[in-house]
CSV table of N, CA and C in Angstrom, one decimal:
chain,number,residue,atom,x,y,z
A,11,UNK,N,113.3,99.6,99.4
A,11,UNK,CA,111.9,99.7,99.8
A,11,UNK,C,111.8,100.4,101.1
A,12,UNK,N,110.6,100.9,101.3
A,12,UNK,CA,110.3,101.6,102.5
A,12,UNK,C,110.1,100.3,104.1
A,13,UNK,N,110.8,100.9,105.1
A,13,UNK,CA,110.6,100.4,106.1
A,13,UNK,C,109.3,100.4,106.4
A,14,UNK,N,109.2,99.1,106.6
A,14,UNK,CA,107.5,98.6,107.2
A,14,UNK,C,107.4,96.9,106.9
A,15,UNK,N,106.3,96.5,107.0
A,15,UNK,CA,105.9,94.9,106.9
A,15,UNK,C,105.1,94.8,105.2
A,16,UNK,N,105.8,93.5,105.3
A,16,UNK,CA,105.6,92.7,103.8
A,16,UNK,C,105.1,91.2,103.6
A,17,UNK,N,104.4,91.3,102.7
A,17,UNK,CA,104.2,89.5,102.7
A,17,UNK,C,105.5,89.1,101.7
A,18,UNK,N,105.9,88.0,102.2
A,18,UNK,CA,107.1,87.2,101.9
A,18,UNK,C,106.9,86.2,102.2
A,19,UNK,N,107.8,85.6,101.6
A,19,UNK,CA,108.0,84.0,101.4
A,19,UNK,C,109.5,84.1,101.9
A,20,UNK,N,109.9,83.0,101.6
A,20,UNK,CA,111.7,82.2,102.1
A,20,UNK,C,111.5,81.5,100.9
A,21,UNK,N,112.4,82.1,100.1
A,21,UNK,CA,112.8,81.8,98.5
A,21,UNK,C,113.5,80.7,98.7
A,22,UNK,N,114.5,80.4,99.2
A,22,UNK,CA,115.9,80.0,99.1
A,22,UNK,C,116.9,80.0,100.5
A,23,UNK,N,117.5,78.6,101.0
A,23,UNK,CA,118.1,78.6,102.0
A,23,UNK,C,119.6,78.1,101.5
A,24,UNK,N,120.8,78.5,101.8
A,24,UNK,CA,121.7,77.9,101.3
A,24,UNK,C,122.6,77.6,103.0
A,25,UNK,N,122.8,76.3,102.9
A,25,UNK,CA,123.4,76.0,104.4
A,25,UNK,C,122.6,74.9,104.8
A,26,UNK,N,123.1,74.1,106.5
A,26,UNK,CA,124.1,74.8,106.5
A,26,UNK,C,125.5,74.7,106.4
A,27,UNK,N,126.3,76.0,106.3
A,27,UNK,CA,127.5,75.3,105.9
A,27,UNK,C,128.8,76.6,106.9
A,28,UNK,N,129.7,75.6,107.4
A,28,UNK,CA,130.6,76.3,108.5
A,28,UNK,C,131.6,77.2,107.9
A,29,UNK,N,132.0,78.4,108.5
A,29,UNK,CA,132.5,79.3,108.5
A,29,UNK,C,133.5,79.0,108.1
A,30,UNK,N,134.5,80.1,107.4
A,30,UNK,CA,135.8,79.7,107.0
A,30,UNK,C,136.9,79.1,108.0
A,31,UNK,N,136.6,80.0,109.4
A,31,UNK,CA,137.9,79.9,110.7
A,31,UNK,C,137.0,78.3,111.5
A,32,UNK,N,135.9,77.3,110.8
A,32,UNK,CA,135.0,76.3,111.4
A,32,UNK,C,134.8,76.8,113.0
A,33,UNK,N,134.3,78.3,113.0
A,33,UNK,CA,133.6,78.4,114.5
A,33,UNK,C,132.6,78.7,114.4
A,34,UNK,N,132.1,78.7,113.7
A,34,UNK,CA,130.6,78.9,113.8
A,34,UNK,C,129.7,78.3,112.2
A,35,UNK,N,129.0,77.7,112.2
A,35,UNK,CA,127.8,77.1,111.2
A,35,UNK,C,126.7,78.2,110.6
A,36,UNK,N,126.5,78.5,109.7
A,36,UNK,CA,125.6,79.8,108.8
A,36,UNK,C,125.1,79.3,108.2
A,37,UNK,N,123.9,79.8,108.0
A,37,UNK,CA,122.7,79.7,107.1
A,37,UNK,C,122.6,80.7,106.2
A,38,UNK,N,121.8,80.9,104.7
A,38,UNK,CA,122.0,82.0,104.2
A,38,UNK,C,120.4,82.1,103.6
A,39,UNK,N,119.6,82.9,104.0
A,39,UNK,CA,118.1,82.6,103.3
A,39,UNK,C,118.2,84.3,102.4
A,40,UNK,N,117.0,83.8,101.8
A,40,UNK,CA,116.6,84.8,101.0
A,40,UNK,C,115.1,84.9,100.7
A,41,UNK,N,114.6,85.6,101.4
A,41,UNK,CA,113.3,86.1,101.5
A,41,UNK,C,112.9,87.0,100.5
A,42,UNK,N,111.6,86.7,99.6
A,42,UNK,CA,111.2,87.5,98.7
A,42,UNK,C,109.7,88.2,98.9
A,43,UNK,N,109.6,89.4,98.5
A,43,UNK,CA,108.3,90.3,98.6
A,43,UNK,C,107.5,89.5,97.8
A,44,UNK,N,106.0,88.9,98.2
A,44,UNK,CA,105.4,88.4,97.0
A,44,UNK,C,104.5,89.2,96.7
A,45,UNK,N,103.6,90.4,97.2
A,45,UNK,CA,102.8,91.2,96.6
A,45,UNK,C,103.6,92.9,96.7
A,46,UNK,N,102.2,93.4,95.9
A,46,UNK,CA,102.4,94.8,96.2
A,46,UNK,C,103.2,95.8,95.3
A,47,UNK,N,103.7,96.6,95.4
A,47,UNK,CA,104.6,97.7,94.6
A,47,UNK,C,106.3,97.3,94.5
A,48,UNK,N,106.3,96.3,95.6
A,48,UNK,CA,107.8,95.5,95.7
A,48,UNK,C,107.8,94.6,96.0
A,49,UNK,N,107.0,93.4,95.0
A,49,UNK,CA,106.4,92.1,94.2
A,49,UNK,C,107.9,91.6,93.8
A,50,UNK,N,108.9,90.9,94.5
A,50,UNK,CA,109.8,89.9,93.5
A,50,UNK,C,110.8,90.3,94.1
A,51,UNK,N,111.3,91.5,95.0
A,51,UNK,CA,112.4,92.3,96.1
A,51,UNK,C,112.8,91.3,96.9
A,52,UNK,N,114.0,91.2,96.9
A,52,UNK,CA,114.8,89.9,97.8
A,52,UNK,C,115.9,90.8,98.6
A,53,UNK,N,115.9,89.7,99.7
A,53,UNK,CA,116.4,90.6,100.8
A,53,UNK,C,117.0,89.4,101.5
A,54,UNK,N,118.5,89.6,101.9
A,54,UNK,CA,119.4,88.3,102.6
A,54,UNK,C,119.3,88.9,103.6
A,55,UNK,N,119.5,87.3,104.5
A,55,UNK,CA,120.0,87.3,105.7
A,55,UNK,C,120.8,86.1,106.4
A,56,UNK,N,121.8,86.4,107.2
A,56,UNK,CA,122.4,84.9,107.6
A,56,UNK,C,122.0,84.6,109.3
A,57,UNK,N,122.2,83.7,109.1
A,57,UNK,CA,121.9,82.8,110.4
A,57,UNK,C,123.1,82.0,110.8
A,58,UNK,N,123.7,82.9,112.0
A,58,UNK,CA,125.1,82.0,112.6
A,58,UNK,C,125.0,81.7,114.3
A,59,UNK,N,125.4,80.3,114.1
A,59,UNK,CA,126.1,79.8,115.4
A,59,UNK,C,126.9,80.4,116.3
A,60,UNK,N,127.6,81.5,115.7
A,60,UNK,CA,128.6,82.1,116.1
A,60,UNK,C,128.5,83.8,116.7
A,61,UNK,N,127.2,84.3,117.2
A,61,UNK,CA,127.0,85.3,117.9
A,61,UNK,C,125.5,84.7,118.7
A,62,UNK,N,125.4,85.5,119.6
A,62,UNK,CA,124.1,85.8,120.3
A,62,UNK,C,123.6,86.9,119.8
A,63,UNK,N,123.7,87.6,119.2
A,63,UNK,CA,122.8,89.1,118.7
A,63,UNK,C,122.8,89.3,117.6
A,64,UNK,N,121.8,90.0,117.3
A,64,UNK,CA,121.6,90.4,115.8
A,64,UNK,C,122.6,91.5,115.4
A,65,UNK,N,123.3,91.8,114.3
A,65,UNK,CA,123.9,92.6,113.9
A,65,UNK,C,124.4,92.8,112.3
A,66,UNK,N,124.2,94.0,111.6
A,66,UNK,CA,125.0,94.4,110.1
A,66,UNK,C,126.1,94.2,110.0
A,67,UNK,N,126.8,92.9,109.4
A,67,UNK,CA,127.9,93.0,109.0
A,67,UNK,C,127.9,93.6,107.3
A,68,UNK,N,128.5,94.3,107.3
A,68,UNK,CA,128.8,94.6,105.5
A,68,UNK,C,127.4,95.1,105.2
A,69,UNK,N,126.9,94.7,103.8
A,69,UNK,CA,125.7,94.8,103.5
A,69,UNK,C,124.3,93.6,104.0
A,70,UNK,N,124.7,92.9,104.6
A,70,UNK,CA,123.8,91.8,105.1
A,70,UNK,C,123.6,91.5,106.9
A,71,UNK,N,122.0,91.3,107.0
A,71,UNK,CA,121.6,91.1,108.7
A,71,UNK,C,122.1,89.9,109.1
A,72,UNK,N,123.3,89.4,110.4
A,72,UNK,CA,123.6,88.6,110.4
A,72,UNK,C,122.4,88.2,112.0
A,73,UNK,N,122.0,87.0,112.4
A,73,UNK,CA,121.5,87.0,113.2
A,73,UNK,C,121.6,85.4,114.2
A,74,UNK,N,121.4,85.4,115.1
A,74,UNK,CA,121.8,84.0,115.6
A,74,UNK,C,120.8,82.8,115.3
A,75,UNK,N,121.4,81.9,114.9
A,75,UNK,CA,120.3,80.8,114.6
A,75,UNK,C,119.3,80.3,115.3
A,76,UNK,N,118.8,80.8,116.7
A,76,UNK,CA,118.4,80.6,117.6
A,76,UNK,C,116.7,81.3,116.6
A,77,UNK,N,117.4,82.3,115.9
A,77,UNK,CA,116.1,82.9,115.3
A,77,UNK,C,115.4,82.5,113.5
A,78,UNK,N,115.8,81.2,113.5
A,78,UNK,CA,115.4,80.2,112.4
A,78,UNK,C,114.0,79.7,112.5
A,79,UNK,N,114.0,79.5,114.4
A,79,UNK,CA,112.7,79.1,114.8
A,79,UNK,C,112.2,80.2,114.8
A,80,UNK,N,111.9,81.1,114.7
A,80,UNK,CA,110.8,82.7,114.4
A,80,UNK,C,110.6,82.5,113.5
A,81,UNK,N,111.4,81.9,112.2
A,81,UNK,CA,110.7,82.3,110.8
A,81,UNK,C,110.1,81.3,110.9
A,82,UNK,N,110.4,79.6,111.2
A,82,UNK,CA,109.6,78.8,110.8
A,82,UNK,C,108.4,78.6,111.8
A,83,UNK,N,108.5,79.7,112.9
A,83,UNK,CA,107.1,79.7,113.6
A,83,UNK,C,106.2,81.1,112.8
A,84,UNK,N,106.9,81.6,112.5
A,84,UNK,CA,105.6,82.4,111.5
A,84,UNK,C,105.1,81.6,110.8
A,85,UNK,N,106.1,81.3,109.6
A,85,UNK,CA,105.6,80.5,108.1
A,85,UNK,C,104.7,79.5,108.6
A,86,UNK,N,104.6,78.7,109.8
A,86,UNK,CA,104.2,77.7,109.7
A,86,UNK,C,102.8,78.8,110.5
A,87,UNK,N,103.0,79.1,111.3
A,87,UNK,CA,101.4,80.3,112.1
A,87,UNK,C,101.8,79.2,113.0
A,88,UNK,N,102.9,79.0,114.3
A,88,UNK,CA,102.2,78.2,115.4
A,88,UNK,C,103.5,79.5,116.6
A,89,UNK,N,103.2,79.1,117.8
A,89,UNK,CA,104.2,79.7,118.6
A,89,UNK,C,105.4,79.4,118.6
A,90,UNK,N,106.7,80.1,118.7
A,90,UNK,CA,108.3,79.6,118.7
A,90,UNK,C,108.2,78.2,119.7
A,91,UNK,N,107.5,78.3,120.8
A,91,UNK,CA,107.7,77.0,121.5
A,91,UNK,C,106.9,76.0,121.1
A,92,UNK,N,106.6,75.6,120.1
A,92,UNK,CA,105.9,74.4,119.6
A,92,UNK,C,106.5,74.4,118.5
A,93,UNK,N,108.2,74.6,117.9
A,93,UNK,CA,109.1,74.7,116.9
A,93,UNK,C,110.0,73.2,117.3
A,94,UNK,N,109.7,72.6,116.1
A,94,UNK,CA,110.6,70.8,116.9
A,94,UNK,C,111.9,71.3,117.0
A,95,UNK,N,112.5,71.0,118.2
A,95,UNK,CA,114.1,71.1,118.0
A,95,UNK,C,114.9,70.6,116.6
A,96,UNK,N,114.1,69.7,116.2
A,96,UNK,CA,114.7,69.5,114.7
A,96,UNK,C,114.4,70.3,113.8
A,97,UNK,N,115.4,71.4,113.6
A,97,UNK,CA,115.2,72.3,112.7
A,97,UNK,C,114.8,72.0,111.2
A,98,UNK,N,113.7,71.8,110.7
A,98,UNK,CA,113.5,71.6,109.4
A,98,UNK,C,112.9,72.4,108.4
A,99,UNK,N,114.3,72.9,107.9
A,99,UNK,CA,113.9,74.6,107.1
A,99,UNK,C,113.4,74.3,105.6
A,100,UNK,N,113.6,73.1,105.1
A,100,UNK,CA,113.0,72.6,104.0
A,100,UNK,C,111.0,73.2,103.5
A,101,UNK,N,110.4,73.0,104.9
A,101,UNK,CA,109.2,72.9,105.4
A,101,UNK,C,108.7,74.1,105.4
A,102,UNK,N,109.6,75.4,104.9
A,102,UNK,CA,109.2,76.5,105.1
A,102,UNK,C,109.6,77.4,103.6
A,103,UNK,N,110.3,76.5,103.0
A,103,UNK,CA,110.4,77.1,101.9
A,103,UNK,C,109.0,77.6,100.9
A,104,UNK,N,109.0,78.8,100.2
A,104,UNK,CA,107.6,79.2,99.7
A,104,UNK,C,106.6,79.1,100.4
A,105,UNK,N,106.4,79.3,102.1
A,105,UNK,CA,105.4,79.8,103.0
A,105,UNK,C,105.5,80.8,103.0
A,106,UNK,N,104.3,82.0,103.2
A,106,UNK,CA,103.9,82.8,103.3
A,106,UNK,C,104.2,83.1,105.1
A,107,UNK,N,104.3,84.3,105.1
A,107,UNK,CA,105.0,85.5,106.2
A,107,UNK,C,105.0,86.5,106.2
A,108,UNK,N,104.8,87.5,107.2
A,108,UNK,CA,105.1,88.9,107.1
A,108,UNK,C,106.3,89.0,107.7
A,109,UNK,N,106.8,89.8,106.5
A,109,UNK,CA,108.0,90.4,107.0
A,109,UNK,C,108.7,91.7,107.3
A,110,UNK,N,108.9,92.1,108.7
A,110,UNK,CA,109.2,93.8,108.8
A,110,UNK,C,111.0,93.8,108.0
A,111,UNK,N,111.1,94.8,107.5
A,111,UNK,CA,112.4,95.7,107.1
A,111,UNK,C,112.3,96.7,107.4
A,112,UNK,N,113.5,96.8,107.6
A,112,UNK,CA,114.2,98.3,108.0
A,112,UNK,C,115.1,98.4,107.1
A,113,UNK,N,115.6,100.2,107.5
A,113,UNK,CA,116.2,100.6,106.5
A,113,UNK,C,117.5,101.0,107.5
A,114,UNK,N,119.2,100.8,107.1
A,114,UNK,CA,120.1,100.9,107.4
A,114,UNK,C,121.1,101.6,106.5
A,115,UNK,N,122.4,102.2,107.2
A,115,UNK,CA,123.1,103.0,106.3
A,115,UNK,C,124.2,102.4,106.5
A,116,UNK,N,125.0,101.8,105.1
A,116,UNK,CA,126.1,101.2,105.2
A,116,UNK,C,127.2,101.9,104.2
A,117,UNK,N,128.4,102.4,104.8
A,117,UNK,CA,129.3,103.4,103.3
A,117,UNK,C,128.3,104.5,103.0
A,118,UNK,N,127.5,104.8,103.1
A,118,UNK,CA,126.6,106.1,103.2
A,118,UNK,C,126.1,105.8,102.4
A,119,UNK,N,125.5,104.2,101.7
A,119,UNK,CA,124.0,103.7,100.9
A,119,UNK,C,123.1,103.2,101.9
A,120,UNK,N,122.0,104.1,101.7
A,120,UNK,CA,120.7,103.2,102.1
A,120,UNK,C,120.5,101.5,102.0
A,121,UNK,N,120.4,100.5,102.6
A,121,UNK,CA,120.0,99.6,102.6
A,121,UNK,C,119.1,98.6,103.2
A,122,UNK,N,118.6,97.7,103.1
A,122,UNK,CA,117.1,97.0,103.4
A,122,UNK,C,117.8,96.1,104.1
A,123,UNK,N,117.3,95.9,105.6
A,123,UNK,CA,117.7,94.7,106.4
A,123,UNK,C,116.4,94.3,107.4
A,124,UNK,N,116.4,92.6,106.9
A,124,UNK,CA,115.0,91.9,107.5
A,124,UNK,C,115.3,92.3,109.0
A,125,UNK,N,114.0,92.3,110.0
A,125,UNK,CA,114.4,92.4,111.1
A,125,UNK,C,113.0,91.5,112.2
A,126,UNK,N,111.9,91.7,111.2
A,126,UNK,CA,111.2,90.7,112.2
A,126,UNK,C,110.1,89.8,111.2
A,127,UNK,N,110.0,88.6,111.9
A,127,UNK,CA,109.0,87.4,111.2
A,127,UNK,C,107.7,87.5,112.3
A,128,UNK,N,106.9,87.0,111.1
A,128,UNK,CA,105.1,86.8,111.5
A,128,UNK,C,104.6,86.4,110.7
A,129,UNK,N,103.4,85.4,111.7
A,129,UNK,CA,102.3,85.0,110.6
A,129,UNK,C,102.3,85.5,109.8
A,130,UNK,N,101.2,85.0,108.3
A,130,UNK,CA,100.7,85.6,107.6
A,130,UNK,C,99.7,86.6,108.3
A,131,UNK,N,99.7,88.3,108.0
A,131,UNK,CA,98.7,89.0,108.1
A,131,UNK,C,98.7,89.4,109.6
A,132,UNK,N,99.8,89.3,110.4
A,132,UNK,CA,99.7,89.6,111.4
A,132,UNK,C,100.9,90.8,111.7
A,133,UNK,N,101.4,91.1,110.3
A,133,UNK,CA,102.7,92.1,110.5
A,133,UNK,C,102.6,94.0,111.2
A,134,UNK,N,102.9,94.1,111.7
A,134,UNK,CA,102.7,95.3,112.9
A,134,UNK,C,102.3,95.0,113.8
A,135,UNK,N,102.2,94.2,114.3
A,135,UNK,CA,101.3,93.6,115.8
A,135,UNK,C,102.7,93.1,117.0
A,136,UNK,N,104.0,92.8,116.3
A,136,UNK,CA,104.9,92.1,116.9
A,136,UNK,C,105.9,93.1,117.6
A,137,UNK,N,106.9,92.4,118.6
A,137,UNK,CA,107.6,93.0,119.4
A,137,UNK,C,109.0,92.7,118.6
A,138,UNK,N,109.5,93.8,118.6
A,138,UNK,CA,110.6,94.1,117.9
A,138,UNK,C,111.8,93.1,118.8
A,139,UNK,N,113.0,92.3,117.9
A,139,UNK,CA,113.9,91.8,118.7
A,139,UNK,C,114.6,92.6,119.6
């Protein structure tokens, strides 16, 4: 799909569950396009304990869990600081969100990597990580 903002949901979280070497804890979500010309388009991303920065490993955006609370402050529409320290990702599954992608080159294929959460209906207005 083309880089830009989408309405999406959080299809599916799998985690969490710890890394093979147990240094770091990951999350695995899957975010799906729910309207538009790319209606049903799923796009991974992980969420680990185990970096401070966002970065492509392989084909998938790996990013620090610290940014769990972005999605579940979009999905839910409140600010990241009013996100309970009890992470409860259950609560966000099948909420609506905009979500920006970008487009990256990995082995010299085009590929789709999530890079920012928002409200519903507020996608282009945000400050990029």
């Amino acid at each position: 799909l083309e880089a830009g903002w989408y309405p999406a949901i959080v299809a599916e979280i799998d985690g969490p569950k710890a890394s093979k070497s147990g240094q770091s804890i990951n999350w695995f979500f899957t975010f799906r396009i729910v309207e538009g010309k790319y209606q049903g388009k799923e796009l991974k991303c992980a969420f680990t304990s185990g970096s401070e920065s966002a970065s492509l490993l392989g084909n998938m955006m790996w990013m620090p869990t610290a940014f769990i609370r972005v999605v579940i402050a979009a999905t839910l529409n409140i600010p990241v600081a009013d996100v309970s320290d009890e992470l409860d990702t259950d609560s966000i599954l099948n909420k609506p969100f905009d979500l920006r992608t970008d487009v990256a080159t990995v082995d010299g294929a085009l590929i789709n990597v999530p890079s920012q959460f928002l409200p519903r209906g507020k996608g282009g207005v945000g400050i990029p990580f």
